[in-house]
XYZ file of C-alpha atoms in Angstrom:
198
model
C -28.060 -0.719 -10.173
C -30.698 -0.889 -12.914
C -29.281 2.376 -14.318
C -25.800 0.829 -14.474
C -27.069 -2.360 -16.106
C -28.986 -0.346 -18.711
C -25.682 1.150 -19.781
C -24.740 -2.301 -21.060
C -28.025 -2.716 -22.925
C -28.158 0.132 -25.403
C -28.136 -2.400 -28.253
C -30.733 -4.992 -29.101
C -28.117 -7.726 -28.931
C -24.782 -8.241 -27.279
C -23.369 -9.881 -24.185
C -22.857 -9.035 -20.542
C -20.485 -10.944 -18.259
C -21.260 -10.577 -14.565
C -19.192 -11.894 -11.673
C -20.681 -12.643 -8.283
C -20.254 -14.802 -5.200
C -21.760 -18.243 -4.726
C -24.133 -16.902 -2.095
C -25.457 -14.043 -4.231
C -25.703 -16.366 -7.241
C -28.178 -18.436 -5.250
C -30.425 -15.871 -3.585
C -29.970 -12.540 -5.390
C -29.069 -12.964 -9.033
C -31.935 -15.202 -10.302
C -34.590 -12.547 -9.637
C -32.365 -9.654 -10.705
C -31.307 -11.236 -13.990
C -34.776 -12.474 -14.881
C -36.114 -8.903 -14.585
C -33.194 -7.603 -16.649
C -33.726 -10.147 -19.427
C -37.435 -9.402 -19.583
C -36.503 -5.819 -20.505
C -33.516 -6.685 -22.701
C -34.127 -10.167 -24.158
C -31.494 -9.717 -26.872
C -28.613 -9.453 -24.394
C -26.858 -12.719 -23.587
C -25.856 -12.786 -19.920
C -23.067 -14.968 -18.545
C -22.830 -15.318 -14.764
C -19.499 -16.341 -13.249
C -19.007 -17.192 -9.563
C -16.072 -17.082 -7.176
C -14.961 -15.516 -3.921
C -15.342 -11.746 -3.533
C -11.574 -11.359 -3.908
C -11.440 -13.491 -7.062
C -14.309 -11.587 -8.633
C -12.825 -8.174 -7.791
C -9.522 -9.209 -9.374
C -11.476 -10.428 -12.403
C -13.106 -7.020 -12.802
C -9.684 -5.354 -12.621
C -8.422 -7.755 -15.305
C -11.415 -7.002 -17.597
C -12.717 -10.550 -17.192
C -16.158 -9.254 -16.124
C -18.179 -6.245 -17.223
C -19.404 -5.746 -13.673
C -19.772 -7.666 -10.442
C -21.817 -7.932 -7.269
C -19.819 -9.009 -4.216
C -19.498 -8.422 -0.499
C -17.468 -5.453 0.711
C -13.695 -6.110 0.697
C -10.542 -4.029 0.107
C -10.507 -3.473 -3.657
C -7.835 -3.353 -6.352
C -7.058 0.216 -7.400
C -8.578 -0.219 -10.863
C -12.114 -0.864 -9.671
C -14.752 1.353 -8.157
C -17.570 0.245 -5.849
C -21.116 1.498 -5.522
C -22.917 0.421 -2.312
C -25.921 -1.541 -3.475
C -28.106 -2.987 -0.743
C -27.745 -3.609 2.993
C -27.564 -7.293 3.879
C -28.097 -8.631 7.372
C -25.731 -11.218 8.785
C -26.902 -13.605 11.473
C -24.902 -15.408 14.087
C -26.250 -18.948 13.852
C -25.943 -22.023 16.018
C -27.627 -25.325 16.641
C -30.931 -24.964 18.543
C -29.312 -27.162 21.219
C -26.387 -24.793 21.798
C -25.903 -23.743 25.425
C -26.461 -20.059 24.507
C -29.541 -20.703 22.365
C -31.946 -19.780 25.168
C -30.475 -16.317 25.639
C -32.464 -13.528 24.059
C -29.331 -11.768 22.858
C -25.610 -12.446 22.890
C -22.690 -10.044 23.088
C -19.383 -10.162 21.263
C -17.828 -11.210 24.567
C -20.038 -14.330 24.507
C -18.424 -15.263 21.178
C -14.834 -14.996 22.427
C -14.263 -18.698 23.047
C -16.846 -20.184 20.700
C -15.523 -22.386 17.878
C -16.396 -20.559 14.653
C -16.766 -21.931 11.143
C -15.854 -19.238 8.610
C -15.752 -18.780 4.854
C -12.609 -19.240 2.790
C -9.892 -16.566 2.368
C -11.028 -13.950 -0.162
C -14.670 -14.142 0.922
C -16.431 -10.819 1.518
C -18.473 -12.256 4.387
C -15.280 -13.561 6.010
C -13.632 -10.142 5.719
C -16.683 -8.392 7.142
C -17.081 -10.845 10.023
C -13.423 -10.784 11.076
C -13.312 -6.971 10.842
C -16.466 -6.710 12.929
C -15.144 -9.028 15.644
C -11.737 -7.295 15.706
C -13.452 -3.923 16.156
C -15.045 -5.327 19.334
C -11.810 -6.840 20.635
C -12.762 -10.439 19.854
C -10.222 -12.874 18.434
C -12.315 -15.772 17.139
C -11.435 -19.389 17.738
C -11.584 -20.557 14.118
C -12.466 -24.226 13.899
C -12.943 -24.746 10.151
C -12.612 -22.673 6.970
C -14.906 -23.668 4.103
C -15.988 -22.317 0.728
C -19.356 -24.095 0.837
C -22.247 -22.429 2.668
C -24.109 -25.755 2.664
C -21.188 -27.433 4.446
C -21.030 -24.619 7.012
C -24.755 -24.847 7.722
C -24.609 -28.615 8.159
C -21.582 -28.392 10.451
C -23.375 -25.824 12.610
C -26.557 -27.939 12.667
C -24.462 -30.831 14.021
C -23.429 -28.607 16.938
C -19.775 -28.342 15.887
C -19.616 -24.562 16.245
C -21.259 -21.291 15.295
C -21.044 -19.202 12.151
C -22.010 -15.893 10.526
C -24.244 -16.226 7.475
C -26.410 -13.918 5.381
C -30.026 -13.998 6.515
C -31.431 -15.213 3.151
C -29.055 -18.208 3.287
C -30.606 -19.631 6.448
C -34.336 -18.944 6.082
C -35.285 -22.555 5.301
C -33.186 -24.059 8.104
C -34.561 -21.559 10.637
C -38.136 -22.298 9.530
C -37.458 -26.033 9.950
C -35.947 -25.456 13.400
C -32.525 -26.733 12.363
C -30.648 -23.454 12.935
C -31.076 -20.817 15.617
C -30.164 -17.198 14.756
C -28.910 -15.069 17.639
C -29.583 -11.390 18.150
C -26.529 -9.300 18.982
C -26.687 -6.938 21.938
C -25.060 -4.149 19.878
C -27.799 -4.282 17.267
C -28.243 -5.734 13.765
C -25.177 -7.043 11.985
C -25.378 -5.241 8.628
C -23.086 -5.389 5.620
C -23.496 -3.887 2.155
C -23.134 -5.597 -1.156
C -21.198 -3.633 -3.698
C -21.760 -3.223 -7.392
C -18.297 -3.029 -8.922
C -17.294 -1.590 -12.247
C -14.121 -0.404 -13.937
C -13.174 3.222 -13.578
C -12.707 5.181 -16.834
């Protein structure tokens, strides 16, 4: 990724427009961009946020120079480079009836009310694809674009959700959310660095 970013920084000044998701804007981009700007202080960086689908379409329309999003089906004009594995967690209230189990299976999730991200979200696409591959049709309770809303709804015991591990660290440490281990192993996705094909 650093190699790709350096391609936009061959000059001592200029601008770089990056698209990313709300989640990555919070827990990935601050550290990444601060390191980049230490090396290339003359480059003005603009960070735009949206759903994975919105950002991918923006790359195809030349709105962004590059983007970092979750894995989704992409428009034909863009190319993806797998960037970094990201672990999803199934999360619930610590008081949930399944919270005492060491691990849960996809079958355990069959009838659980699930709070999911909005249409166009990479995490939504990954989660629904994962469940479908295990024969699970989720009982979707609420769709929401706000991770903070989803976490609070889960904390209140309204349902379960699938969230990136960095998004829930504070709530887990405080005992407000309980991550579940899946019997089939870690739930891993990959971010993608997107750029226009030549």
